Amino acid sequence: MQALIVVDIQYDFLPGGALAVPQGDKIIPIVNQLMTKNFHLVVATQDWHPADHASFAVHYQGKKPGDLIALDGIPQVLWPVHCVQHSPGASLSGALRTEKIHHIFQKGTDPRIDSYSGFFDNGHKKATGLDTFLKGQGIKDVYIVGLAGDYCVKFTALDAVGLGYGTYVFADATKGVNLQPGDLDSSIEEMRAKGVQMIESGDF
Ligand code: VGL
Ligand code: ZN
C-alpha cells in the first residue's frame, strides 16, 4: 500500500509568498498529475504557526531571517513570518487538486518548537498523527513531493525511513529554498545516503 504525501504547498512557499521557494509553483502540475495515479491515499501537510512562533526572526532583536539560533537547545534557522494560522499565506494553493487529499496534517502549531517533518516536531517530542494514520491504513511505502526540498520534504523523508516506510522522493516535484547555494543538492545526497530513494515522476 502506497501513500502520496504532499508537503506544504502553501501560498507563503510559492513565488510572491512570505518564504517563497524559487520556482515552487513549477511542481504543482506534476503533483496534480501524481495525485491521479494509483496511490491508496493522498495526504498533505500544512505548516500552521501561531503568530508568536519562535522560528520568526521578528521576535529577536538584532536577528534577521536566515540567522541561526539555539531554541531550547535545538538549532533553529530564523524565518520571515510565514504560514500564520488562518492567514491567506497558510492556505494550500488553490491550483492544487485538493479534492484528492484525504487528510491534512498540520504542524508547527506549538509556539516554542518548529516542525519541519510531517511526522514529528524538530525535537522528536510530539507526533502529528501522520504515522498512526498511515500505519492504520496499511501503508508501507510513502512517496513525497512538495516544498521545501531542503527542509520539510527532507525531514519528512528522513523520519519516514526511521519509521520503517519504503521512502521515495520525486526529485522533479520538489524545489529548494537554497538559503546557501547547493542546499537542495546536499539534502538530496543526505536523503540518498540515509535510505531515501530519489525518483522522477516520469518513472512512476
Ligand atoms: C518550511 C521553513 C520553515 C518548509 C517550513 O515547509 O520547508 N521551511 N517552515
Ligand atoms: Zn514554518
mmCIF file with all atom_site columns, C-alpha atoms and ligand atoms in Angstrom:
data_model
loop_
_atom_site.group_PDB
_atom_site.id
_atom_site.type_symbol
_atom_site.label_atom_id
_atom_site.label_alt_id
_atom_site.label_comp_id
_atom_site.label_asym_id
_atom_site.label_entity_id
_atom_site.label_seq_id
_atom_site.pdbx_PDB_ins_code
_atom_site.Cartn_x
_atom_site.Cartn_y
_atom_site.Cartn_z
_atom_site.occupancy
_atom_site.B_iso_or_equiv
_atom_site.pdbx_formal_charge
_atom_site.auth_seq_id
_atom_site.auth_comp_id
_atom_site.auth_asym_id
_atom_site.auth_atom_id
_atom_site.pdbx_PDB_model_num
ATOM   1   C  CA . MET A 1 1   ? 0.000   0.000  0.000   1.00 0.00 ? 1   MET A CA 1
ATOM   2   C  CA . GLN A 1 2   ? 1.381   3.323  -1.102  1.00 0.00 ? 2   GLN A CA 1
ATOM   3   C  CA . ALA A 1 3   ? 0.618   6.867  0.027   1.00 0.00 ? 3   ALA A CA 1
ATOM   4   C  CA . LEU A 1 4   ? 1.484   10.167 -1.600  1.00 0.00 ? 4   LEU A CA 1
ATOM   5   C  CA . ILE A 1 5   ? 2.493   12.851 0.910   1.00 0.00 ? 5   ILE A CA 1
ATOM   6   C  CA . VAL A 1 6   ? 2.116   16.413 -0.399  1.00 0.00 ? 6   VAL A CA 1
ATOM   7   C  CA . VAL A 1 7   ? 4.281   18.661 1.776   1.00 0.00 ? 7   VAL A CA 1
ATOM   8   C  CA . ASP A 1 8   ? 3.481   22.328 2.457   1.00 0.00 ? 8   ASP A CA 1
ATOM   9   C  CA . ILE A 1 9   ? 2.274   23.518 -0.966  1.00 0.00 ? 9   ILE A CA 1
ATOM   10  C  CA . GLN A 1 10  ? 1.039   26.741 0.607   1.00 0.00 ? 10  GLN A CA 1
ATOM   11  C  CA . TYR A 1 11  ? 0.932   30.278 -0.772  1.00 0.00 ? 11  TYR A CA 1
ATOM   12  C  CA . ASP A 1 12  ? 3.691   31.504 1.553   1.00 0.00 ? 12  ASP A CA 1
ATOM   13  C  CA . PHE A 1 13  ? 6.127   28.989 -0.010  1.00 0.00 ? 13  PHE A CA 1
ATOM   14  C  CA . LEU A 1 14  ? 5.177   29.918 -3.568  1.00 0.00 ? 14  LEU A CA 1
ATOM   15  C  CA . PRO A 1 15  ? 6.513   32.863 -5.607  1.00 0.00 ? 15  PRO A CA 1
ATOM   16  C  CA . GLY A 1 16  ? 5.131   36.075 -4.090  1.00 0.00 ? 16  GLY A CA 1
ATOM   17  C  CA . GLY A 1 17  ? 4.758   34.432 -0.662  1.00 0.00 ? 17  GLY A CA 1
ATOM   18  C  CA . ALA A 1 18  ? 6.480   35.353 2.602   1.00 0.00 ? 18  ALA A CA 1
ATOM   19  C  CA . LEU A 1 19  ? 9.015   32.490 2.397   1.00 0.00 ? 19  LEU A CA 1
ATOM   20  C  CA . ALA A 1 20  ? 8.953   31.941 -1.327  1.00 0.00 ? 20  ALA A CA 1
ATOM   21  C  CA . VAL A 1 21  ? 10.732  28.876 -2.672  1.00 0.00 ? 21  VAL A CA 1
ATOM   22  C  CA . PRO A 1 22  ? 12.151  29.829 -6.088  1.00 0.00 ? 22  PRO A CA 1
ATOM   23  C  CA . GLN A 1 23  ? 10.136  28.094 -8.818  1.00 0.00 ? 23  GLN A CA 1
ATOM   24  C  CA . GLY A 1 24  ? 7.995   26.391 -6.205  1.00 0.00 ? 24  GLY A CA 1
ATOM   25  C  CA . ASP A 1 25  ? 4.943   26.804 -8.425  1.00 0.00 ? 25  ASP A CA 1
ATOM   26  C  CA . LYS A 1 26  ? 6.575   24.720 -11.184 1.00 0.00 ? 26  LYS A CA 1
ATOM   27  C  CA . ILE A 1 27  ? 5.938   21.493 -9.296  1.00 0.00 ? 27  ILE A CA 1
ATOM   28  C  CA . ILE A 1 28  ? 2.163   21.942 -8.995  1.00 0.00 ? 28  ILE A CA 1
ATOM   29  C  CA . PRO A 1 29  ? 1.210   20.411 -12.386 1.00 0.00 ? 29  PRO A CA 1
ATOM   30  C  CA . ILE A 1 30  ? 3.458   17.426 -11.629 1.00 0.00 ? 30  ILE A CA 1
ATOM   31  C  CA . VAL A 1 31  ? 1.897   16.984 -8.184  1.00 0.00 ? 31  VAL A CA 1
ATOM   32  C  CA . ASN A 1 32  ? -1.614  17.233 -9.668  1.00 0.00 ? 32  ASN A CA 1
ATOM   33  C  CA . GLN A 1 33  ? -0.684  14.568 -12.192 1.00 0.00 ? 33  GLN A CA 1
ATOM   34  C  CA . LEU A 1 34  ? 0.741   12.287 -9.497  1.00 0.00 ? 34  LEU A CA 1
ATOM   35  C  CA . MET A 1 35  ? -2.436  12.661 -7.417  1.00 0.00 ? 35  MET A CA 1
ATOM   36  C  CA . THR A 1 36  ? -4.387  10.941 -10.191 1.00 0.00 ? 36  THR A CA 1
ATOM   37  C  CA . LYS A 1 37  ? -2.152  7.834  -10.038 1.00 0.00 ? 37  LYS A CA 1
ATOM   38  C  CA . ASN A 1 38  ? -2.756  4.651  -8.216  1.00 0.00 ? 38  ASN A CA 1
ATOM   39  C  CA . PHE A 1 39  ? -1.978  5.718  -4.654  1.00 0.00 ? 39  PHE A CA 1
ATOM   40  C  CA . HIS A 1 40  ? -4.044  4.110  -1.909  1.00 0.00 ? 40  HIS A CA 1
ATOM   41  C  CA . LEU A 1 41  ? -4.332  7.553  -0.400  1.00 0.00 ? 41  LEU A CA 1
ATOM   42  C  CA . VAL A 1 42  ? -3.077  11.109 -0.681  1.00 0.00 ? 42  VAL A CA 1
ATOM   43  C  CA . VAL A 1 43  ? -2.329  13.168 2.421   1.00 0.00 ? 43  VAL A CA 1
ATOM   44  C  CA . ALA A 1 44  ? -0.948  16.674 2.799   1.00 0.00 ? 44  ALA A CA 1
ATOM   45  C  CA . THR A 1 45  ? 0.972   18.578 5.422   1.00 0.00 ? 45  THR A CA 1
ATOM   46  C  CA . GLN A 1 46  ? 0.366   22.218 6.251   1.00 0.00 ? 46  GLN A CA 1
ATOM   47  C  CA . ASP A 1 47  ? 2.791   24.497 8.086   1.00 0.00 ? 47  ASP A CA 1
ATOM   48  C  CA . TRP A 1 48  ? 0.480   26.137 10.629  1.00 0.00 ? 48  TRP A CA 1
ATOM   49  C  CA . HIS A 1 49  ? 2.153   28.545 13.021  1.00 0.00 ? 49  HIS A CA 1
ATOM   50  C  CA . PRO A 1 50  ? 0.764   30.749 15.758  1.00 0.00 ? 50  PRO A CA 1
ATOM   51  C  CA . ALA A 1 51  ? 1.685   34.440 15.206  1.00 0.00 ? 51  ALA A CA 1
ATOM   52  C  CA . ASP A 1 52  ? 4.173   34.312 18.101  1.00 0.00 ? 52  ASP A CA 1
ATOM   53  C  CA . HIS A 1 53  ? 6.046   31.288 16.736  1.00 0.00 ? 53  HIS A CA 1
ATOM   54  C  CA . ALA A 1 54  ? 9.643   31.123 17.964  1.00 0.00 ? 54  ALA A CA 1
ATOM   55  C  CA . SER A 1 55  ? 11.021  30.490 14.451  1.00 0.00 ? 55  SER A CA 1
ATOM   56  C  CA . PHE A 1 56  ? 10.102  34.030 13.335  1.00 0.00 ? 56  PHE A CA 1
ATOM   57  C  CA . ALA A 1 57  ? 13.148  36.341 13.182  1.00 0.00 ? 57  ALA A CA 1
ATOM   58  C  CA . VAL A 1 58  ? 10.972  39.354 14.004  1.00 0.00 ? 58  VAL A CA 1
ATOM   59  C  CA . HIS A 1 59  ? 10.742  38.198 17.635  1.00 0.00 ? 59  HIS A CA 1
ATOM   60  C  CA . TYR A 1 60  ? 14.522  38.569 18.208  1.00 0.00 ? 60  TYR A CA 1
ATOM   61  C  CA . GLN A 1 61  ? 16.246  41.916 18.448  1.00 0.00 ? 61  GLN A CA 1
ATOM   62  C  CA . GLY A 1 62  ? 19.144  42.228 16.013  1.00 0.00 ? 62  GLY A CA 1
ATOM   63  C  CA . LYS A 1 63  ? 18.307  38.973 14.178  1.00 0.00 ? 63  LYS A CA 1
ATOM   64  C  CA . LYS A 1 64  ? 17.194  38.527 10.618  1.00 0.00 ? 64  LYS A CA 1
ATOM   65  C  CA . PRO A 1 65  ? 15.761  35.687 8.532   1.00 0.00 ? 65  PRO A CA 1
ATOM   66  C  CA . GLY A 1 66  ? 18.421  33.115 7.752   1.00 0.00 ? 66  GLY A CA 1
ATOM   67  C  CA . ASP A 1 67  ? 20.247  33.616 11.082  1.00 0.00 ? 67  ASP A CA 1
ATOM   68  C  CA . LEU A 1 68  ? 20.786  30.547 13.238  1.00 0.00 ? 68  LEU A CA 1
ATOM   69  C  CA . ILE A 1 69  ? 19.969  30.420 16.944  1.00 0.00 ? 69  ILE A CA 1
ATOM   70  C  CA . ALA A 1 70  ? 19.617  27.714 19.610  1.00 0.00 ? 70  ALA A CA 1
ATOM   71  C  CA . LEU A 1 71  ? 15.990  27.272 20.624  1.00 0.00 ? 71  LEU A CA 1
ATOM   72  C  CA . ASP A 1 72  ? 15.656  25.229 23.810  1.00 0.00 ? 72  ASP A CA 1
ATOM   73  C  CA . GLY A 1 73  ? 18.910  23.521 22.815  1.00 0.00 ? 73  GLY A CA 1
ATOM   74  C  CA . ILE A 1 74  ? 17.859  22.757 19.232  1.00 0.00 ? 74  ILE A CA 1
ATOM   75  C  CA . PRO A 1 75  ? 19.485  24.591 16.279  1.00 0.00 ? 75  PRO A CA 1
ATOM   76  C  CA . GLN A 1 76  ? 16.877  26.828 14.691  1.00 0.00 ? 76  GLN A CA 1
ATOM   77  C  CA . VAL A 1 77  ? 17.056  28.815 11.462  1.00 0.00 ? 77  VAL A CA 1
ATOM   78  C  CA . LEU A 1 78  ? 15.075  32.031 11.801  1.00 0.00 ? 78  LEU A CA 1
ATOM   79  C  CA . TRP A 1 79  ? 12.443  32.653 9.166   1.00 0.00 ? 79  TRP A CA 1
ATOM   80  C  CA . PRO A 1 80  ? 10.261  35.502 7.977   1.00 0.00 ? 80  PRO A CA 1
ATOM   81  C  CA . VAL A 1 81  ? 6.755   35.429 9.447   1.00 0.00 ? 81  VAL A CA 1
ATOM   82  C  CA . HIS A 1 82  ? 5.027   32.731 7.377   1.00 0.00 ? 82  HIS A CA 1
ATOM   83  C  CA . CYS A 1 83  ? 2.083   30.339 7.406   1.00 0.00 ? 83  CYS A CA 1
ATOM   84  C  CA . VAL A 1 84  ? 0.354   32.047 10.302  1.00 0.00 ? 84  VAL A CA 1
ATOM   85  C  CA . GLN A 1 85  ? -2.785  30.079 11.205  1.00 0.00 ? 85  GLN A CA 1
ATOM   86  C  CA . HIS A 1 86  ? -5.824  31.186 9.164   1.00 0.00 ? 86  HIS A CA 1
ATOM   87  C  CA . SER A 1 87  ? -3.817  33.747 7.132   1.00 0.00 ? 87  SER A CA 1
ATOM   88  C  CA . PRO A 1 88  ? -4.098  33.588 3.316   1.00 0.00 ? 88  PRO A CA 1
ATOM   89  C  CA . GLY A 1 89  ? -0.427  32.580 3.056   1.00 0.00 ? 89  GLY A CA 1
ATOM   90  C  CA . ALA A 1 90  ? -1.085  29.455 5.107   1.00 0.00 ? 90  ALA A CA 1
ATOM   91  C  CA . SER A 1 91  ? -3.700  28.103 2.671   1.00 0.00 ? 91  SER A CA 1
ATOM   92  C  CA . LEU A 1 92  ? -2.825  25.228 0.400   1.00 0.00 ? 92  LEU A CA 1
ATOM   93  C  CA . SER A 1 93  ? -2.502  26.521 -3.157  1.00 0.00 ? 93  SER A CA 1
ATOM   94  C  CA . GLY A 1 94  ? -5.812  26.745 -4.985  1.00 0.00 ? 94  GLY A CA 1
ATOM   95  C  CA . ALA A 1 95  ? -4.020  25.381 -8.067  1.00 0.00 ? 95  ALA A CA 1
ATOM   96  C  CA . LEU A 1 96  ? -3.664  22.017 -6.310  1.00 0.00 ? 96  LEU A CA 1
ATOM   97  C  CA . ARG A 1 97  ? -6.315  19.379 -6.837  1.00 0.00 ? 97  ARG A CA 1
ATOM   98  C  CA . THR A 1 98  ? -7.126  19.476 -3.147  1.00 0.00 ? 98  THR A CA 1
ATOM   99  C  CA . GLU A 1 99  ? -10.205 17.286 -3.635  1.00 0.00 ? 99  GLU A CA 1
ATOM   100 C  CA . LYS A 1 100 ? -7.775  14.359 -3.989  1.00 0.00 ? 100 LYS A CA 1
ATOM   101 C  CA . ILE A 1 101 ? -6.377  14.921 -0.474  1.00 0.00 ? 101 ILE A CA 1
ATOM   102 C  CA . HIS A 1 102 ? -7.855  12.610 2.169   1.00 0.00 ? 102 HIS A CA 1
ATOM   103 C  CA . HIS A 1 103 ? -6.424  14.302 5.224   1.00 0.00 ? 103 HIS A CA 1
ATOM   104 C  CA . ILE A 1 104 ? -4.317  17.361 6.068   1.00 0.00 ? 104 ILE A CA 1
ATOM   105 C  CA . PHE A 1 105 ? -1.810  17.153 8.932   1.00 0.00 ? 105 PHE A CA 1
ATOM   106 C  CA . GLN A 1 106 ? -0.896  20.494 10.479  1.00 0.00 ? 106 GLN A CA 1
ATOM   107 C  CA . LYS A 1 107 ? 2.489   21.070 12.070  1.00 0.00 ? 107 LYS A CA 1
ATOM   108 C  CA . GLY A 1 108 ? 4.463   23.847 13.740  1.00 0.00 ? 108 GLY A CA 1
ATOM   109 C  CA . THR A 1 109 ? 1.492   24.694 15.967  1.00 0.00 ? 109 THR A CA 1
ATOM   110 C  CA . ASP A 1 110 ? 3.489   24.781 19.230  1.00 0.00 ? 110 ASP A CA 1
ATOM   111 C  CA . PRO A 1 111 ? 4.900   28.333 19.592  1.00 0.00 ? 111 PRO A CA 1
ATOM   112 C  CA . ARG A 1 112 ? 8.134   27.062 21.199  1.00 0.00 ? 112 ARG A CA 1
ATOM   113 C  CA . ILE A 1 113 ? 9.262   24.441 18.695  1.00 0.00 ? 113 ILE A CA 1
ATOM   114 C  CA . ASP A 1 114 ? 9.485   24.172 14.923  1.00 0.00 ? 114 ASP A CA 1
ATOM   115 C  CA . SER A 1 115 ? 8.342   21.175 12.930  1.00 0.00 ? 115 SER A CA 1
ATOM   116 C  CA . TYR A 1 116 ? 9.846   20.566 9.521   1.00 0.00 ? 116 TYR A CA 1
ATOM   117 C  CA . SER A 1 117 ? 8.839   16.928 9.317   1.00 0.00 ? 117 SER A CA 1
ATOM   118 C  CA . GLY A 1 118 ? 5.244   15.954 8.716   1.00 0.00 ? 118 GLY A CA 1
ATOM   119 C  CA . PHE A 1 119 ? 5.679   13.242 11.369  1.00 0.00 ? 119 PHE A CA 1
ATOM   120 C  CA . PHE A 1 120 ? 7.304   14.913 14.411  1.00 0.00 ? 120 PHE A CA 1
ATOM   121 C  CA . ASP A 1 121 ? 8.432   18.280 15.735  1.00 0.00 ? 121 ASP A CA 1
ATOM   122 C  CA . ASN A 1 122 ? 12.145  19.078 15.409  1.00 0.00 ? 122 ASN A CA 1
ATOM   123 C  CA . GLY A 1 123 ? 12.827  17.735 18.911  1.00 0.00 ? 123 GLY A CA 1
ATOM   124 C  CA . HIS A 1 124 ? 11.016  14.466 18.095  1.00 0.00 ? 124 HIS A CA 1
ATOM   125 C  CA . LYS A 1 125 ? 8.883   15.022 21.186  1.00 0.00 ? 125 LYS A CA 1
ATOM   126 C  CA . LYS A 1 126 ? 5.378   15.058 19.709  1.00 0.00 ? 126 LYS A CA 1
ATOM   127 C  CA . ALA A 1 127 ? 3.889   13.184 16.773  1.00 0.00 ? 127 ALA A CA 1
ATOM   128 C  CA . THR A 1 128 ? 1.468   14.838 14.360  1.00 0.00 ? 128 THR A CA 1
ATOM   129 C  CA . GLY A 1 129 ? -0.635  11.696 13.948  1.00 0.00 ? 129 GLY A CA 1
ATOM   130 C  CA . LEU A 1 130 ? 0.548   11.077 10.387  1.00 0.00 ? 130 LEU A CA 1
ATOM   131 C  CA . ASP A 1 131 ? 2.402   7.850  11.243  1.00 0.00 ? 131 ASP A CA 1
ATOM   132 C  CA . THR A 1 132 ? -0.540  6.394  13.196  1.00 0.00 ? 132 THR A CA 1
ATOM   133 C  CA . PHE A 1 133 ? -2.889  7.315  10.349  1.00 0.00 ? 133 PHE A CA 1
ATOM   134 C  CA . LEU A 1 134 ? -0.705  5.769  7.629   1.00 0.00 ? 134 LEU A CA 1
ATOM   135 C  CA . LYS A 1 135 ? 0.026   2.603  9.629   1.00 0.00 ? 135 LYS A CA 1
ATOM   136 C  CA . GLY A 1 136 ? -3.708  2.274  10.356  1.00 0.00 ? 136 GLY A CA 1
ATOM   137 C  CA . GLN A 1 137 ? -4.352  2.343  6.609   1.00 0.00 ? 137 GLN A CA 1
ATOM   138 C  CA . GLY A 1 138 ? -1.760  -0.378 5.985   1.00 0.00 ? 138 GLY A CA 1
ATOM   139 C  CA . ILE A 1 139 ? 0.625   1.968  4.182   1.00 0.00 ? 139 ILE A CA 1
ATOM   140 C  CA . LYS A 1 140 ? 4.113   0.516  3.716   1.00 0.00 ? 140 LYS A CA 1
ATOM   141 C  CA . ASP A 1 141 ? 5.581   2.942  1.170   1.00 0.00 ? 141 ASP A CA 1
ATOM   142 C  CA . VAL A 1 142 ? 5.440   6.718  1.058   1.00 0.00 ? 142 VAL A CA 1
ATOM   143 C  CA . TYR A 1 143 ? 6.083   8.917  -1.953  1.00 0.00 ? 143 TYR A CA 1
ATOM   144 C  CA . ILE A 1 144 ? 6.882   12.507 -1.064  1.00 0.00 ? 144 ILE A CA 1
ATOM   145 C  CA . VAL A 1 145 ? 6.515   15.726 -3.055  1.00 0.00 ? 145 VAL A CA 1
ATOM   146 C  CA . GLY A 1 146 ? 6.355   19.404 -2.156  1.00 0.00 ? 146 GLY A CA 1
ATOM   147 C  CA . LEU A 1 147 ? 8.198   22.273 -0.517  1.00 0.00 ? 147 LEU A CA 1
ATOM   148 C  CA . ALA A 1 148 ? 10.812  22.809 0.510   1.00 0.00 ? 148 ALA A CA 1
ATOM   149 C  CA . GLY A 1 149 ? 13.194  20.066 -0.585  1.00 0.00 ? 149 GLY A CA 1
ATOM   150 C  CA . ASP A 1 150 ? 15.932  21.171 1.789   1.00 0.00 ? 150 ASP A CA 1
ATOM   151 C  CA . TYR A 1 151 ? 13.638  21.491 4.834   1.00 0.00 ? 151 TYR A CA 1
ATOM   152 C  CA . CYS A 1 152 ? 10.204  19.972 5.206   1.00 0.00 ? 152 CYS A CA 1
ATOM   153 C  CA . VAL A 1 153 ? 10.455  17.400 2.399   1.00 0.00 ? 153 VAL A CA 1
ATOM   154 C  CA . LYS A 1 154 ? 13.879  16.285 3.599   1.00 0.00 ? 154 LYS A CA 1
ATOM   155 C  CA . PHE A 1 155 ? 12.886  15.892 7.254   1.00 0.00 ? 155 PHE A CA 1
ATOM   156 C  CA . THR A 1 156 ? 9.605   14.195 6.363   1.00 0.00 ? 156 THR A CA 1
ATOM   157 C  CA . ALA A 1 157 ? 11.538  11.712 4.213   1.00 0.00 ? 157 ALA A CA 1
ATOM   158 C  CA . LEU A 1 158 ? 14.204  11.041 6.857   1.00 0.00 ? 158 LEU A CA 1
ATOM   159 C  CA . ASP A 1 159 ? 11.544  10.426 9.514   1.00 0.00 ? 159 ASP A CA 1
ATOM   160 C  CA . ALA A 1 160 ? 9.671   8.131  7.112   1.00 0.00 ? 160 ALA A CA 1
ATOM   161 C  CA . VAL A 1 161 ? 12.814  5.997  6.720   1.00 0.00 ? 161 VAL A CA 1
ATOM   162 C  CA . GLY A 1 162 ? 13.245  5.934  10.500  1.00 0.00 ? 162 GLY A CA 1
ATOM   163 C  CA . LEU A 1 163 ? 9.622   4.824  10.913  1.00 0.00 ? 163 LEU A CA 1
ATOM   164 C  CA . GLY A 1 164 ? 10.191  1.899  8.560   1.00 0.00 ? 164 GLY A CA 1
ATOM   165 C  CA . TYR A 1 165 ? 8.446   3.071  5.388   1.00 0.00 ? 165 TYR A CA 1
ATOM   166 C  CA . GLY A 1 166 ? 9.844   2.443  1.948   1.00 0.00 ? 166 GLY A CA 1
ATOM   167 C  CA . THR A 1 167 ? 10.540  6.091  1.181   1.00 0.00 ? 167 THR A CA 1
ATOM   168 C  CA . TYR A 1 168 ? 10.607  7.780  -2.214  1.00 0.00 ? 168 TYR A CA 1
ATOM   169 C  CA . VAL A 1 169 ? 11.006  11.452 -3.096  1.00 0.00 ? 169 VAL A CA 1
ATOM   170 C  CA . PHE A 1 170 ? 10.081  12.724 -6.538  1.00 0.00 ? 170 PHE A CA 1
ATOM   171 C  CA . ALA A 1 171 ? 13.094  14.860 -7.452  1.00 0.00 ? 171 ALA A CA 1
ATOM   172 C  CA . ASP A 1 172 ? 11.158  16.741 -10.121 1.00 0.00 ? 172 ASP A CA 1
ATOM   173 C  CA . ALA A 1 173 ? 8.328   17.514 -7.702  1.00 0.00 ? 173 ALA A CA 1
ATOM   174 C  CA . THR A 1 174 ? 10.312  19.437 -5.104  1.00 0.00 ? 174 THR A CA 1
ATOM   175 C  CA . LYS A 1 175 ? 12.302  22.693 -5.050  1.00 0.00 ? 175 LYS A CA 1
ATOM   176 C  CA . GLY A 1 176 ? 14.761  24.076 -2.507  1.00 0.00 ? 176 GLY A CA 1
ATOM   177 C  CA . VAL A 1 177 ? 14.879  27.300 -0.503  1.00 0.00 ? 177 VAL A CA 1
ATOM   178 C  CA . ASN A 1 178 ? 18.689  27.150 -1.003  1.00 0.00 ? 178 ASN A CA 1
ATOM   179 C  CA . LEU A 1 179 ? 19.443  29.597 1.790   1.00 0.00 ? 179 LEU A CA 1
ATOM   180 C  CA . GLN A 1 180 ? 23.035  28.579 0.997   1.00 0.00 ? 180 GLN A CA 1
ATOM   181 C  CA . PRO A 1 181 ? 23.696  27.728 -2.658  1.00 0.00 ? 181 PRO A CA 1
ATOM   182 C  CA . GLY A 1 182 ? 23.661  23.948 -3.072  1.00 0.00 ? 182 GLY A CA 1
ATOM   183 C  CA . ASP A 1 183 ? 21.487  23.216 -0.018  1.00 0.00 ? 183 ASP A CA 1
ATOM   184 C  CA . LEU A 1 184 ? 18.984  21.225 -2.060  1.00 0.00 ? 184 LEU A CA 1
ATOM   185 C  CA . ASP A 1 185 ? 21.725  19.176 -3.732  1.00 0.00 ? 185 ASP A CA 1
ATOM   186 C  CA . SER A 1 186 ? 23.339  18.325 -0.411  1.00 0.00 ? 186 SER A CA 1
ATOM   187 C  CA . SER A 1 187 ? 19.901  17.497 1.031   1.00 0.00 ? 187 SER A CA 1
ATOM   188 C  CA . ILE A 1 188 ? 19.338  15.059 -1.836  1.00 0.00 ? 188 ILE A CA 1
ATOM   189 C  CA . GLU A 1 189 ? 22.724  13.451 -1.162  1.00 0.00 ? 189 GLU A CA 1
ATOM   190 C  CA . GLU A 1 190 ? 21.918  13.146 2.541   1.00 0.00 ? 190 GLU A CA 1
ATOM   191 C  CA . MET A 1 191 ? 18.488  11.657 1.845   1.00 0.00 ? 191 MET A CA 1
ATOM   192 C  CA . ARG A 1 192 ? 20.040  9.079  -0.524  1.00 0.00 ? 192 ARG A CA 1
ATOM   193 C  CA . ALA A 1 193 ? 22.759  8.199  1.975   1.00 0.00 ? 193 ALA A CA 1
ATOM   194 C  CA . LYS A 1 194 ? 20.127  7.603  4.644   1.00 0.00 ? 194 LYS A CA 1
ATOM   195 C  CA . GLY A 1 195 ? 17.946  5.301  2.550   1.00 0.00 ? 195 GLY A CA 1
ATOM   196 C  CA . VAL A 1 196 ? 15.556  7.589  0.667   1.00 0.00 ? 196 VAL A CA 1
ATOM   197 C  CA . GLN A 1 197 ? 15.078  6.607  -2.972  1.00 0.00 ? 197 GLN A CA 1
ATOM   198 C  CA . MET A 1 198 ? 15.113  9.589  -5.322  1.00 0.00 ? 198 MET A CA 1
ATOM   199 C  CA . ILE A 1 199 ? 12.915  9.052  -8.370  1.00 0.00 ? 199 ILE A CA 1
ATOM   200 C  CA . GLU A 1 200 ? 11.361  11.053 -11.222 1.00 0.00 ? 200 GLU A CA 1
ATOM   201 C  CA . SER A 1 201 ? 7.615   11.384 -11.755 1.00 0.00 ? 201 SER A CA 1
ATOM   202 C  CA . GLY A 1 202 ? 8.027   10.041 -15.302 1.00 0.00 ? 202 GLY A CA 1
ATOM   203 C  CA . ASP A 1 203 ? 9.430   6.770  -13.915 1.00 0.00 ? 203 ASP A CA 1
ATOM   204 C  CA . PHE A 1 204 ? 6.382   6.105  -11.781 1.00 0.00 ? 204 PHE A CA 1
HETATM 205 C  C1 . VGL B 2 .   ? 9.462   25.126 5.813   1.00 0.00 ? 1   VGL B C1 1
HETATM 206 C  C2 . VGL B 2 .   ? 10.951  26.639 6.673   1.00 0.00 ? 1   VGL B C2 1
HETATM 207 C  C3 . VGL B 2 .   ? 10.073  26.974 7.682   1.00 0.00 ? 1   VGL B C3 1
HETATM 208 C  C4 . VGL B 2 .   ? 9.138   24.123 4.759   1.00 0.00 ? 1   VGL B C4 1
HETATM 209 C  C5 . VGL B 2 .   ? 8.562   25.436 6.827   1.00 0.00 ? 1   VGL B C5 1
HETATM 210 O  O1 . VGL B 2 .   ? 7.937   23.859 4.510   1.00 0.00 ? 1   VGL B O1 1
HETATM 211 O  O2 . VGL B 2 .   ? 10.087  23.577 4.147   1.00 0.00 ? 1   VGL B O2 1
HETATM 212 N  N1 . VGL B 2 .   ? 10.647  25.724 5.760   1.00 0.00 ? 1   VGL B N1 1
HETATM 213 N  N2 . VGL B 2 .   ? 8.880   26.378 7.740   1.00 0.00 ? 1   VGL B N2 1
HETATM 214 ZN ZN . ZN  B 3 .   ? 7.441   27.101 9.123   1.00 0.00 ? 2   ZN  B ZN 1
#
